[in-house]
Amino acid sequence: MRNKLIAGNWKMNGTKPEIRSLIGGILSRLDPERSAEVMVLPPFPYIPLVQSLLDHTPVLLGGQDLSPHASGAYTGDVSGSMLADWNCGYVLVGHSERRALHGETSAQVAEKFVAAQEAGLQPILCVGETLDEREAGRTREVVGGQIGAVIEAAGINAFSRAVVAYEPVWAIGTGQTATPEQAQEIHAGIRAQLSAEDATIGGRVRILYGGSVKPDNAAELFACEDIDGGLIGGASLKAESFMAIYQAA
Ligand code: 13P
């Protein structure tokens, strides 16, 4: 049985007062009766603040990116061990905004995936196709290639300590979410690809859906067999909407 995970990717948003109030709102809406897990992924400068606010709570903490290197002369970069030092257990790798705006290739994403695990973090590997790729009927090929690059670099066993997030690029921040059928089809394909390498690992890995998840579409997405939760952008910036999505899980 895979536990649902609801992760809030705040992207480059937030101020100290907003974050204090958001975390307060999240904590006040947590329900100890529910098995679903909640995670927040703040911008780097706010991680120490969020870590202190989350101390002794079940809310998980992660970073939005990391360097593929362990330390050294990499101005502006943040290493996995720095994130681990602040109690982050997770880190996004390969978010489509990093792939598109920072030119990250699947090979570089795979290096970051390996670096995250070397620092003791669980990578959340983001994959997804653009609208052009979907319209050209290339979704399975694109997503399969993004997953395949990481299997090749890290090995299938590495997926026993990782999360996958399917985020169709055309659904991110557009209000146009994938239908449950569209999402389930790709999630099942990702699971089949991993299961072909190792059935146990494929069966256990959590695959999140991301892309315009809102309180009113979350329940039908999370009801799909291979959708194990959500990676939430815009709706994670307000405790009310984020935790309504958690309730739906
Ligand atoms: P939105 O929920 O704002 O579409 O963003 C999704 C996302 O990119 C999460 O990583």
Coordinates of N, CA and C and ligand atoms in Angstrom, one line a residue:
M1 N 0.9 -1.2 0.0 CA 0.0 0.0 0.0 C 0.9 1.2 0.0
R2 N 0.7 2.1 -1.0 CA 1.5 3.3 -1.1 C 0.7 4.5 -0.4
N3 N 1.4 5.1 0.6 CA 0.9 6.2 1.3 C 0.8 7.4 0.4
K4 N -0.2 8.1 0.4 CA -0.3 9.4 -0.4 C 0.6 10.4 0.1
L5 N 1.2 11.2 -0.8 CA 2.1 12.3 -0.5 C 1.6 13.6 -1.2
I6 N 1.4 14.6 -0.4 CA 1.0 15.9 -1.0 C 2.2 16.9 -0.7
A7 N 2.8 17.3 -1.8 CA 4.0 18.1 -1.7 C 3.7 19.5 -2.3
G8 N 4.1 20.6 -1.5 CA 3.9 21.9 -2.0 C 5.2 22.5 -2.5
N9 N 5.3 22.7 -3.8 CA 6.5 23.4 -4.4 C 6.2 24.9 -4.5
W10 N 6.8 25.6 -3.6 CA 6.5 27.1 -3.5 C 7.1 27.9 -4.6
K11 N 8.0 27.2 -5.4 CA 8.8 27.9 -6.4 C 9.4 29.2 -5.8
M12 N 9.5 30.3 -6.6 CA 10.2 31.5 -6.0 C 9.1 32.5 -5.4
N13 N 8.5 32.0 -4.4 CA 7.4 32.8 -3.7 C 7.6 32.8 -2.2
G14 N 7.1 33.9 -1.6 CA 7.1 33.9 -0.2 C 7.9 35.0 0.5
T15 N 7.4 35.4 1.6 CA 8.2 36.4 2.5 C 8.1 35.8 3.9
K16 N 8.9 36.3 4.8 CA 8.9 35.7 6.1 C 7.5 35.7 6.8
P17 N 6.7 36.8 6.7 CA 5.4 36.8 7.3 C 4.5 35.8 6.6
E18 N 4.5 35.8 5.3 CA 3.6 34.9 4.5 C 3.9 33.4 4.9
I19 N 5.2 33.1 5.0 CA 5.6 31.8 5.3 C 5.2 31.3 6.7
R20 N 5.4 32.3 7.7 CA 4.9 31.9 9.1 C 3.4 31.6 9.1
S21 N 2.7 32.4 8.3 CA 1.2 32.2 8.3 C 0.9 31.0 7.6
L22 N 1.5 30.7 6.5 CA 1.3 29.5 5.7 C 1.5 28.2 6.5
I23 N 2.7 28.2 7.2 CA 3.0 27.0 8.0 C 2.0 26.9 9.1
G24 N 1.7 28.0 9.8 CA 0.7 27.9 10.8 C -0.6 27.3 10.3
G25 N -1.0 27.8 9.1 CA -2.3 27.3 8.6 C -2.2 25.8 8.2
I26 N -1.1 25.4 7.7 CA -0.9 23.9 7.4 C -0.9 23.1 8.7
L27 N -0.2 23.5 9.7 CA -0.1 22.7 10.9 C -1.5 22.6 11.6
S28 N -2.3 23.7 11.5 CA -3.6 23.7 12.2 C -4.6 22.8 11.5
R29 N -4.3 22.5 10.2 CA -5.2 21.7 9.5 C -4.8 20.2 9.3
L30 N -3.6 19.9 9.9 CA -3.2 18.5 9.9 C -4.1 17.6 10.6
D31 N -4.4 16.4 10.1 CA -5.3 15.5 10.8 C -4.5 14.2 11.1
P32 N -4.3 14.0 12.4 CA -3.5 12.8 12.8 C -4.2 11.5 12.4
E33 N -5.5 11.5 12.1 CA -6.2 10.3 11.7 C -5.9 10.0 10.2
R34 N -5.4 10.9 9.5 CA -5.1 10.6 8.0 C -3.7 10.1 7.8
S35 N -3.6 9.2 6.9 CA -2.2 8.6 6.6 C -1.4 9.4 5.6
A36 N -2.1 10.3 4.9 CA -1.4 11.0 3.8 C -0.3 11.9 4.5
E37 N 0.8 12.0 3.7 CA 1.9 12.8 4.2 C 1.9 14.2 3.5
V38 N 2.4 15.2 4.2 CA 2.5 16.5 3.7 C 4.0 17.0 3.7
M39 N 4.3 17.6 2.6 CA 5.7 18.1 2.4 C 5.7 19.5 1.9
V40 N 6.6 20.4 2.3 CA 6.8 21.7 1.7 C 8.2 21.8 1.2
L41 N 8.3 22.6 0.1 CA 9.6 22.8 -0.7 C 9.8 24.3 -0.8
P42 N 10.4 24.9 0.2 CA 10.5 26.4 0.2 C 11.7 26.8 -0.7
P43 N 11.8 28.1 -1.0 CA 13.0 28.6 -1.6 C 14.2 28.5 -0.6
F44 N 15.4 28.3 -1.1 CA 16.5 28.0 -0.2 C 16.6 29.0 1.0
P45 N 16.5 30.3 0.9 CA 16.8 31.2 2.0 C 15.8 30.9 3.2
Y46 N 14.7 30.4 2.9 CA 13.7 30.2 3.9 C 13.7 28.8 4.6
I47 N 14.6 28.0 4.1 CA 14.6 26.6 4.6 C 14.9 26.6 6.2
P48 N 15.9 27.4 6.7 CA 16.1 27.3 8.1 C 14.8 27.8 8.9
L49 N 14.2 28.8 8.4 CA 13.0 29.3 9.1 C 11.9 28.2 9.1
V50 N 11.7 27.6 7.9 CA 10.6 26.6 7.8 C 11.0 25.4 8.7
Q51 N 12.3 25.0 8.7 CA 12.7 23.9 9.5 C 12.4 24.2 11.0
S52 N 12.6 25.4 11.4 CA 12.4 25.6 12.9 C 10.9 25.6 13.1
L53 N 10.1 26.1 12.2 CA 8.6 26.1 12.4 C 8.0 24.7 12.4
L54 N 8.7 23.8 11.6 CA 8.2 22.4 11.5 C 8.8 21.4 12.5
D55 N 9.7 21.9 13.3 CA 10.3 21.0 14.3 C 9.3 20.3 15.1
H56 N 9.5 19.0 15.3 CA 8.6 18.1 16.0 C 7.2 18.0 15.4
T57 N 7.1 18.3 14.1 CA 5.8 18.1 13.5 C 6.0 17.0 12.4
P58 N 5.0 16.4 11.9 CA 5.2 15.3 10.8 C 5.4 15.9 9.4
V59 N 5.3 17.2 9.3 CA 5.4 17.8 7.9 C 6.9 17.6 7.4
L60 N 7.0 17.1 6.2 CA 8.3 16.8 5.6 C 8.8 18.1 4.9
L61 N 10.1 18.2 4.8 CA 10.8 19.3 4.2 C 11.7 18.9 3.1
G62 N 11.7 19.7 2.0 CA 12.6 19.4 0.9 C 13.1 20.7 0.2
G63 N 14.1 20.5 -0.6 CA 14.6 21.6 -1.4 C 14.1 21.5 -2.9
Q64 N 14.2 22.6 -3.6 CA 13.7 22.7 -5.0 C 14.7 22.2 -6.0
D65 N 16.0 22.1 -5.6 CA 17.0 21.8 -6.6 C 18.3 21.6 -5.8
L66 N 19.3 21.0 -6.4 CA 20.6 20.9 -5.7 C 21.7 20.8 -6.8
S67 N 22.9 21.1 -6.4 CA 24.1 20.9 -7.3 C 24.4 19.4 -7.5
P68 N 24.9 19.1 -8.6 CA 25.4 17.7 -8.8 C 26.7 17.5 -8.1
H69 N 27.3 18.6 -7.5 CA 28.6 18.4 -6.9 C 28.4 18.4 -5.4
A70 N 29.4 17.9 -4.7 CA 29.3 17.7 -3.2 C 29.7 19.0 -2.5
S71 N 30.7 19.8 -3.0 CA 31.1 21.0 -2.4 C 32.1 21.6 -3.4
G72 N 32.5 22.9 -3.1 CA 33.6 23.5 -3.9 C 33.2 24.8 -4.6
A73 N 34.0 25.1 -5.6 CA 33.9 26.4 -6.3 C 32.7 26.4 -7.3
Y74 N 31.5 26.5 -6.7 CA 30.3 26.5 -7.6 C 29.4 27.6 -7.1
T75 N 29.7 28.9 -7.4 CA 29.1 30.0 -6.9 C 27.6 30.0 -7.1
G76 N 26.8 30.2 -6.1 CA 25.4 30.3 -6.2 C 24.7 28.9 -6.1
D77 N 25.4 27.9 -6.0 CA 24.8 26.5 -6.0 C 24.7 26.1 -4.5
V78 N 23.8 25.1 -4.3 CA 23.5 24.5 -3.0 C 23.7 23.0 -3.1
S79 N 24.4 22.4 -2.2 CA 24.6 21.0 -2.2 C 23.6 20.2 -1.5
G80 N 23.5 18.9 -1.8 CA 22.6 18.0 -1.1 C 22.9 18.0 0.4
S81 N 24.2 18.0 0.8 CA 24.5 17.9 2.2 C 24.1 19.1 3.0
M82 N 24.1 20.3 2.3 CA 23.6 21.5 2.9 C 22.1 21.4 3.3
L83 N 21.4 20.8 2.3 CA 19.9 20.6 2.5 C 19.7 19.6 3.7
A84 N 20.5 18.6 3.6 CA 20.4 17.5 4.7 C 20.7 18.1 6.1
D85 N 21.6 19.1 6.1 CA 22.0 19.7 7.3 C 20.8 20.5 8.0
W86 N 19.9 20.9 7.1 CA 18.7 21.6 7.6 C 17.5 20.7 7.7
N87 N 17.8 19.4 7.8 CA 16.7 18.4 8.0 C 15.8 18.2 6.8
C88 N 16.3 18.6 5.6 CA 15.5 18.3 4.4 C 15.7 16.8 4.1
G89 N 14.6 16.1 3.8 CA 14.7 14.7 3.5 C 14.6 14.4 2.0
Y90 N 14.2 15.5 1.3 CA 13.8 15.3 -0.1 C 14.3 16.5 -0.9
V91 N 14.4 16.3 -2.2 CA 14.8 17.4 -3.1 C 14.2 17.2 -4.5
L92 N 13.7 18.2 -5.1 CA 13.2 18.1 -6.5 C 14.4 18.0 -7.4
V93 N 14.3 17.1 -8.4 CA 15.3 17.2 -9.5 C 14.6 17.1 -10.8
G94 N 15.1 17.9 -11.8 CA 14.5 17.9 -13.1 C 13.1 18.5 -13.3
H95 N 12.8 19.5 -12.4 CA 11.5 20.2 -12.6 C 11.6 20.8 -14.0
S96 N 10.4 20.9 -14.6 CA 10.4 21.4 -16.0 C 10.9 22.8 -16.1
E97 N 10.7 23.6 -15.0 CA 11.2 25.0 -15.1 C 12.7 25.0 -15.1
R98 N 13.4 24.1 -14.4 CA 14.8 24.0 -14.4 C 15.3 23.4 -15.8
R99 N 14.5 22.5 -16.4 CA 14.9 21.9 -17.7 C 14.8 23.0 -18.7
A100 N 13.7 23.8 -18.7 CA 13.4 24.8 -19.7 C 14.2 26.1 -19.5
L101 N 14.3 26.6 -18.3 CA 14.9 27.9 -18.1 C 16.4 27.9 -17.8
H102 N 16.8 26.7 -17.3 CA 18.3 26.6 -17.0 C 18.9 25.5 -17.9
G103 N 18.2 25.0 -18.9 CA 18.8 24.1 -19.9 C 19.2 22.8 -19.3
E104 N 18.6 22.4 -18.2 CA 19.1 21.1 -17.6 C 18.7 19.9 -18.5
T105 N 19.7 19.1 -18.8 CA 19.4 17.9 -19.7 C 19.1 16.7 -18.8
S106 N 18.6 15.7 -19.4 CA 18.2 14.5 -18.6 C 19.5 13.9 -18.0
A107 N 20.6 14.0 -18.7 CA 21.9 13.5 -18.1 C 22.3 14.3 -16.9
Q108 N 22.1 15.6 -16.9 CA 22.4 16.4 -15.7 C 21.4 16.1 -14.6
V109 N 20.2 15.9 -15.0 CA 19.2 15.6 -13.9 C 19.5 14.3 -13.3
A110 N 20.0 13.3 -14.0 CA 20.4 12.0 -13.5 C 21.6 12.2 -12.5
E111 N 22.5 13.1 -12.9 CA 23.6 13.4 -11.9 C 23.1 14.0 -10.6
K112 N 22.1 14.9 -10.7 CA 21.6 15.5 -9.5 C 20.8 14.4 -8.7
F113 N 20.2 13.5 -9.4 CA 19.5 12.4 -8.7 C 20.5 11.6 -7.8
V114 N 21.6 11.3 -8.5 CA 22.6 10.5 -7.8 C 23.2 11.3 -6.6
A115 N 23.5 12.6 -6.9 CA 24.1 13.4 -5.8 C 23.1 13.6 -4.6
A116 N 21.8 13.6 -4.9 CA 20.8 13.7 -3.8 C 20.9 12.5 -2.9
Q117 N 21.0 11.3 -3.5 CA 21.0 10.1 -2.7 C 22.3 10.0 -2.0
E118 N 23.4 10.4 -2.6 CA 24.7 10.4 -1.9 C 24.7 11.3 -0.7
A119 N 23.8 12.3 -0.7 CA 23.7 13.2 0.5 C 22.6 12.7 1.5
G120 N 22.0 11.5 1.2 CA 21.0 11.0 2.0 C 19.6 11.5 1.8
L121 N 19.4 12.2 0.7 CA 18.1 12.8 0.4 C 17.4 11.9 -0.6
Q122 N 16.1 11.9 -0.5 CA 15.3 11.2 -1.6 C 15.0 12.2 -2.7
P123 N 15.5 11.9 -3.9 CA 15.1 12.8 -5.0 C 13.6 12.6 -5.4
I124 N 13.0 13.7 -5.8 CA 11.7 13.6 -6.4 C 11.9 14.0 -7.9
L125 N 12.0 13.0 -8.7 CA 12.3 13.1 -10.1 C 11.1 13.6 -10.9
C126 N 11.2 14.8 -11.5 CA 10.1 15.4 -12.2 C 10.3 15.1 -13.7
V127 N 9.2 14.6 -14.3 CA 9.2 14.3 -15.8 C 7.9 14.8 -16.4
G128 N 8.0 15.0 -17.7 CA 6.7 15.5 -18.3 C 7.0 16.0 -19.7
E129 N 6.0 16.0 -20.5 CA 6.1 16.4 -21.9 C 5.5 17.8 -22.2
T130 N 6.0 18.5 -23.2 CA 5.5 19.8 -23.6 C 4.2 19.5 -24.4
L131 N 3.5 20.6 -24.7 CA 2.3 20.5 -25.5 C 2.6 20.0 -26.9
D132 N 3.7 20.5 -27.5 CA 4.1 20.1 -28.8 C 4.4 18.6 -28.9
E133 N 5.1 18.1 -27.8 CA 5.4 16.7 -27.8 C 4.1 15.8 -27.6
R134 N 3.2 16.3 -26.8 CA 1.9 15.6 -26.7 C 1.2 15.5 -28.0
E135 N 1.1 16.7 -28.6 CA 0.3 16.7 -29.9 C 1.0 15.9 -31.0
A136 N 2.3 15.7 -30.9 CA 3.0 14.9 -31.8 C 2.9 13.4 -31.5
G137 N 2.2 13.1 -30.4 CA 2.0 11.7 -30.0 C 3.3 11.1 -29.4
R138 N 4.1 12.0 -28.8 CA 5.5 11.6 -28.3 C 5.5 11.5 -26.8
T139 N 4.4 11.6 -26.1 CA 4.4 11.7 -24.6 C 5.1 10.5 -24.0
R140 N 4.7 9.3 -24.4 CA 5.4 8.1 -23.7 C 6.9 8.0 -24.0
E141 N 7.2 8.4 -25.2 CA 8.7 8.4 -25.6 C 9.5 9.4 -24.8
V142 N 8.9 10.6 -24.6 CA 9.6 11.7 -23.9 C 9.8 11.3 -22.4
V143 N 8.6 10.9 -21.8 CA 8.7 10.6 -20.4 C 9.5 9.3 -20.2
G144 N 9.4 8.4 -21.0 CA 10.2 7.1 -20.9 C 11.7 7.4 -21.0
G145 N 12.0 8.4 -21.9 CA 13.4 8.8 -22.0 C 13.9 9.5 -20.8
Q146 N 13.1 10.3 -20.2 CA 13.5 11.0 -19.0 C 13.7 10.1 -17.8
I147 N 12.9 9.1 -17.7 CA 13.0 8.1 -16.6 C 14.2 7.2 -17.0
G148 N 14.3 6.8 -18.2 CA 15.4 5.9 -18.7 C 16.8 6.4 -18.4
A149 N 16.9 7.7 -18.6 CA 18.2 8.4 -18.3 C 18.7 8.2 -16.9
V150 N 17.7 8.2 -16.0 CA 18.0 8.0 -14.5 C 18.2 6.6 -14.2
I151 N 17.5 5.7 -14.8 CA 17.7 4.2 -14.6 C 19.1 3.9 -15.0
E152 N 19.5 4.5 -16.2 CA 20.8 4.2 -16.7 C 21.9 4.7 -15.8
A153 N 21.8 5.9 -15.2 CA 22.8 6.5 -14.4 C 22.8 5.9 -13.0
A154 N 21.7 5.7 -12.4 CA 21.6 5.4 -11.0 C 21.3 3.9 -10.7
G155 N 20.7 3.3 -11.7 CA 20.3 1.9 -11.5 C 18.9 1.8 -10.9
I156 N 18.2 0.7 -11.2 CA 16.8 0.6 -10.8 C 16.7 0.6 -9.2
N157 N 17.6 0.0 -8.5 CA 17.5 0.0 -7.1 C 17.4 1.3 -6.5
A158 N 18.0 2.3 -7.1 CA 17.9 3.7 -6.6 C 16.5 4.2 -6.5
F159 N 15.6 3.6 -7.2 CA 14.2 4.0 -7.2 C 13.4 3.5 -5.9
S160 N 14.1 2.7 -5.1 CA 13.5 2.3 -3.8 C 13.7 3.5 -2.8
R161 N 14.5 4.5 -3.2 CA 14.7 5.7 -2.3 C 14.4 6.9 -3.1
A162 N 13.3 7.0 -3.8 CA 13.0 8.1 -4.6 C 11.5 8.2 -4.9
V163 N 11.1 9.4 -5.3 CA 9.7 9.6 -5.7 C 9.8 10.1 -7.1
V164 N 8.7 9.8 -7.9 CA 8.6 10.3 -9.3 C 7.4 11.3 -9.3
A165 N 7.6 12.4 -10.1 CA 6.4 13.3 -10.3 C 6.2 13.5 -11.7
Y166 N 5.0 13.1 -12.2 CA 4.6 13.4 -13.6 C 4.0 14.7 -13.7
E167 N 4.6 15.6 -14.4 CA 4.1 17.0 -14.5 C 4.1 17.4 -16.0
P168 N 3.0 17.2 -16.7 CA 2.9 17.6 -18.1 C 3.1 19.2 -18.1
V169 N 4.1 19.6 -18.9 CA 4.5 21.0 -18.9 C 3.3 21.9 -19.3
W170 N 2.4 21.4 -20.2 CA 1.3 22.2 -20.6 C 0.2 22.4 -19.5
A171 N 0.4 21.6 -18.4 CA -0.6 21.8 -17.3 C -0.1 22.6 -16.2
I172 N 1.2 23.0 -16.2 CA 1.8 23.7 -15.1 C 1.5 25.2 -15.1
G173 N 0.7 25.6 -14.1 CA 0.4 27.0 -14.0 C -0.5 27.6 -15.0
T174 N -1.2 26.7 -15.8 CA -2.1 27.1 -16.8 C -3.5 27.0 -16.5
G175 N -3.8 26.3 -15.4 CA -5.2 26.0 -15.0 C -5.8 24.9 -15.8
Q176 N -5.0 24.4 -16.8 CA -5.5 23.3 -17.6 C -4.9 22.0 -17.1
T177 N -5.6 21.3 -16.2 CA -5.0 20.0 -15.7 C -5.2 18.9 -16.6
A178 N -4.3 17.9 -16.5 CA -4.6 16.6 -17.2 C -5.9 16.0 -16.7
T179 N -6.6 15.3 -17.6 CA -7.8 14.6 -17.1 C -7.2 13.4 -16.2
P180 N -8.0 12.9 -15.3 CA -7.6 11.7 -14.6 C -7.2 10.6 -15.5
E181 N -7.9 10.4 -16.7 CA -7.5 9.3 -17.6 C -6.2 9.6 -18.3
Q182 N -5.9 10.8 -18.7 CA -4.6 11.2 -19.3 C -3.5 10.9 -18.3
A183 N -3.7 11.4 -17.0 CA -2.7 11.2 -16.0 C -2.4 9.8 -15.7
Q184 N -3.5 9.1 -15.4 CA -3.4 7.6 -15.1 C -2.7 6.8 -16.1
E185 N -2.9 7.1 -17.4 CA -2.3 6.4 -18.5 C -0.7 6.6 -18.4
I186 N -0.3 7.8 -18.2 CA 1.2 8.0 -18.1 C 1.7 7.5 -16.8
H187 N 1.0 7.6 -15.7 CA 1.5 7.0 -14.4 C 1.7 5.5 -14.6
A188 N 0.7 4.9 -15.2 CA 0.8 3.4 -15.3 C 2.0 3.1 -16.2
G189 N 2.2 3.9 -17.2 CA 3.3 3.6 -18.1 C 4.7 3.8 -17.4
I190 N 4.8 4.8 -16.5 CA 6.0 5.0 -15.7 C 6.2 3.8 -14.8
R191 N 5.1 3.3 -14.2 CA 5.2 2.2 -13.2 C 5.6 0.9 -14.0
A192 N 5.0 0.8 -15.2 CA 5.4 -0.4 -16.0 C 6.8 -0.4 -16.4
Q193 N 7.3 0.8 -16.7 CA 8.8 0.9 -17.1 C 9.7 0.5 -16.0
L194 N 9.3 1.0 -14.8 CA 10.2 0.6 -13.6 C 10.0 -0.8 -13.2
S195 N 8.7 -1.3 -13.3 CA 8.4 -2.7 -12.9 C 9.1 -3.7 -13.9
A196 N 9.3 -3.3 -15.1 CA 10.0 -4.2 -16.1 C 11.4 -4.4 -15.6
E197 N 12.0 -3.5 -14.9 CA 13.3 -3.7 -14.3 C 13.3 -4.4 -13.0
D198 N 12.3 -4.0 -12.2 CA 12.2 -4.7 -10.9 C 10.7 -4.5 -10.4
A199 N 10.0 -5.6 -10.3 CA 8.6 -5.5 -10.1 C 8.3 -5.0 -8.7
T200 N 9.1 -5.3 -7.7 CA 8.8 -4.8 -6.3 C 9.0 -3.3 -6.3
I201 N 10.1 -2.9 -6.8 CA 10.4 -1.4 -6.8 C 9.4 -0.7 -7.6
G202 N 9.0 -1.2 -8.8 CA 8.0 -0.5 -9.6 C 6.6 -0.4 -8.8
G203 N 6.3 -1.5 -8.1 CA 5.1 -1.5 -7.3 C 5.0 -0.6 -6.2
R204 N 6.2 -0.3 -5.6 CA 6.3 0.5 -4.4 C 6.5 2.0 -4.6
V205 N 7.1 2.4 -5.7 CA 7.5 3.8 -5.9 C 6.3 4.7 -6.0
R206 N 6.4 5.8 -5.3 CA 5.2 6.7 -5.4 C 5.4 7.7 -6.6
I207 N 4.3 7.8 -7.3 CA 4.3 8.6 -8.5 C 3.2 9.7 -8.3
L208 N 3.7 11.0 -8.1 CA 2.8 12.1 -7.9 C 2.4 12.7 -9.2
Y209 N 1.3 13.3 -9.2 CA 0.8 14.1 -10.4 C 1.0 15.6 -10.0
G210 N 1.5 16.4 -11.0 CA 1.6 17.8 -10.8 C 1.1 18.6 -12.1
G211 N 0.5 19.7 -11.9 CA 0.0 20.5 -13.0 C -1.4 21.0 -12.7
S212 N -1.5 22.2 -12.2 CA -2.9 22.8 -11.9 C -3.7 21.9 -11.1
V213 N -3.2 21.2 -10.1 CA -4.0 20.5 -9.1 C -4.6 21.6 -8.2
K214 N -5.9 21.4 -8.0 CA -6.7 22.4 -7.2 C -7.6 21.6 -6.3
P215 N -8.2 22.2 -5.3 CA -9.1 21.4 -4.4 C -10.2 20.8 -5.2
D216 N -10.7 21.4 -6.3 CA -11.9 20.8 -7.0 C -11.5 19.7 -8.0
N217 N -10.2 19.5 -8.3 CA -9.9 18.4 -9.2 C -9.1 17.3 -8.5
A218 N -8.6 17.5 -7.3 CA -7.7 16.7 -6.6 C -8.3 15.3 -6.4
A219 N -9.5 15.2 -5.9 CA -10.0 13.9 -5.5 C -10.1 12.9 -6.6
E220 N -10.5 13.4 -7.8 CA -10.7 12.5 -8.9 C -9.3 12.0 -9.4
L221 N -8.3 12.9 -9.4 CA -6.9 12.5 -9.7 C -6.4 11.5 -8.8
F222 N -6.6 11.7 -7.5 CA -6.0 10.9 -6.4 C -6.7 9.5 -6.4
A223 N -7.9 9.4 -7.0 CA -8.6 8.2 -6.9 C -8.1 7.2 -8.0
C224 N -7.2 7.7 -8.9 CA -6.6 6.8 -9.9 C -5.6 5.9 -9.3
E225 N -5.6 4.6 -9.8 CA -4.8 3.6 -9.2 C -3.3 3.9 -9.0
D226 N -2.8 4.6 -10.0 CA -1.3 4.8 -10.0 C -0.9 6.2 -9.6
I227 N -1.9 7.0 -9.1 CA -1.6 8.4 -8.7 C -1.5 8.4 -7.2
D228 N -0.3 8.7 -6.7 CA 0.0 8.5 -5.3 C 0.1 9.8 -4.5
G229 N -0.5 10.8 -5.1 CA -0.5 12.1 -4.5 C -0.2 13.2 -5.5
G230 N 0.2 14.4 -5.0 CA 0.3 15.5 -5.9 C 1.5 16.4 -5.6
L231 N 2.1 17.0 -6.6 CA 3.1 18.0 -6.5 C 2.4 19.3 -6.9
I232 N 2.2 20.2 -5.9 CA 1.3 21.3 -6.0 C 2.1 22.6 -6.1
G233 N 1.8 23.4 -7.1 CA 2.5 24.7 -7.2 C 1.6 25.8 -6.6
G234 N 0.9 26.5 -7.5 CA 0.1 27.7 -7.1 C -0.8 27.5 -5.9
A235 N -1.5 26.3 -5.9 CA -2.4 26.1 -4.8 C -1.8 25.7 -3.5
S236 N -0.4 25.6 -3.5 CA 0.3 25.3 -2.2 C 0.7 26.5 -1.4
L237 N 0.4 27.7 -2.0 CA 0.8 29.0 -1.4 C -0.3 29.5 -0.4
K238 N -1.4 28.8 -0.4 CA -2.5 29.2 0.6 C -2.8 27.9 1.4
A239 N -2.7 28.1 2.7 CA -3.0 26.9 3.5 C -4.4 26.3 3.2
E240 N -5.3 27.1 3.0 CA -6.7 26.7 2.8 C -6.8 25.7 1.6
S241 N -6.2 26.2 0.4 CA -6.3 25.3 -0.8 C -5.4 24.1 -0.7
F242 N -4.2 24.3 -0.1 CA -3.2 23.2 -0.1 C -3.8 22.1 0.8
M243 N -4.4 22.5 2.0 CA -4.8 21.5 2.9 C -6.2 20.9 2.4
A244 N -6.9 21.7 1.6 CA -8.1 21.1 1.0 C -7.7 19.9 0.0
I245 N -6.6 20.1 -0.6 CA -6.0 19.1 -1.5 C -5.6 17.9 -0.7
Y246 N -5.0 18.2 0.5 CA -4.6 17.1 1.4 C -5.8 16.3 1.9
Q247 N -6.9 17.0 2.2 CA -8.1 16.4 2.6 C -8.6 15.4 1.5
A248 N -8.5 15.9 0.3 CA -8.9 15.1 -0.9 C -8.1 13.8 -1.0
A249 N -6.9 13.8 -0.4 CA -6.1 12.5 -0.5 C -6.5 11.6 0.7
Ligands
13P1 P1 0.9 24.5 -10.6 O1 0.2 23.6 -9.5 O2 1.0 25.9 -10.2 O3 0.4 24.2 -11.9 O4 2.4 24.0 -10.6 C1 2.7 22.6 -10.7 C2 4.2 22.5 -10.4 O5 5.0 22.8 -11.3 C3 4.6 21.8 -9.2 O6 6.0 21.5 -9.2

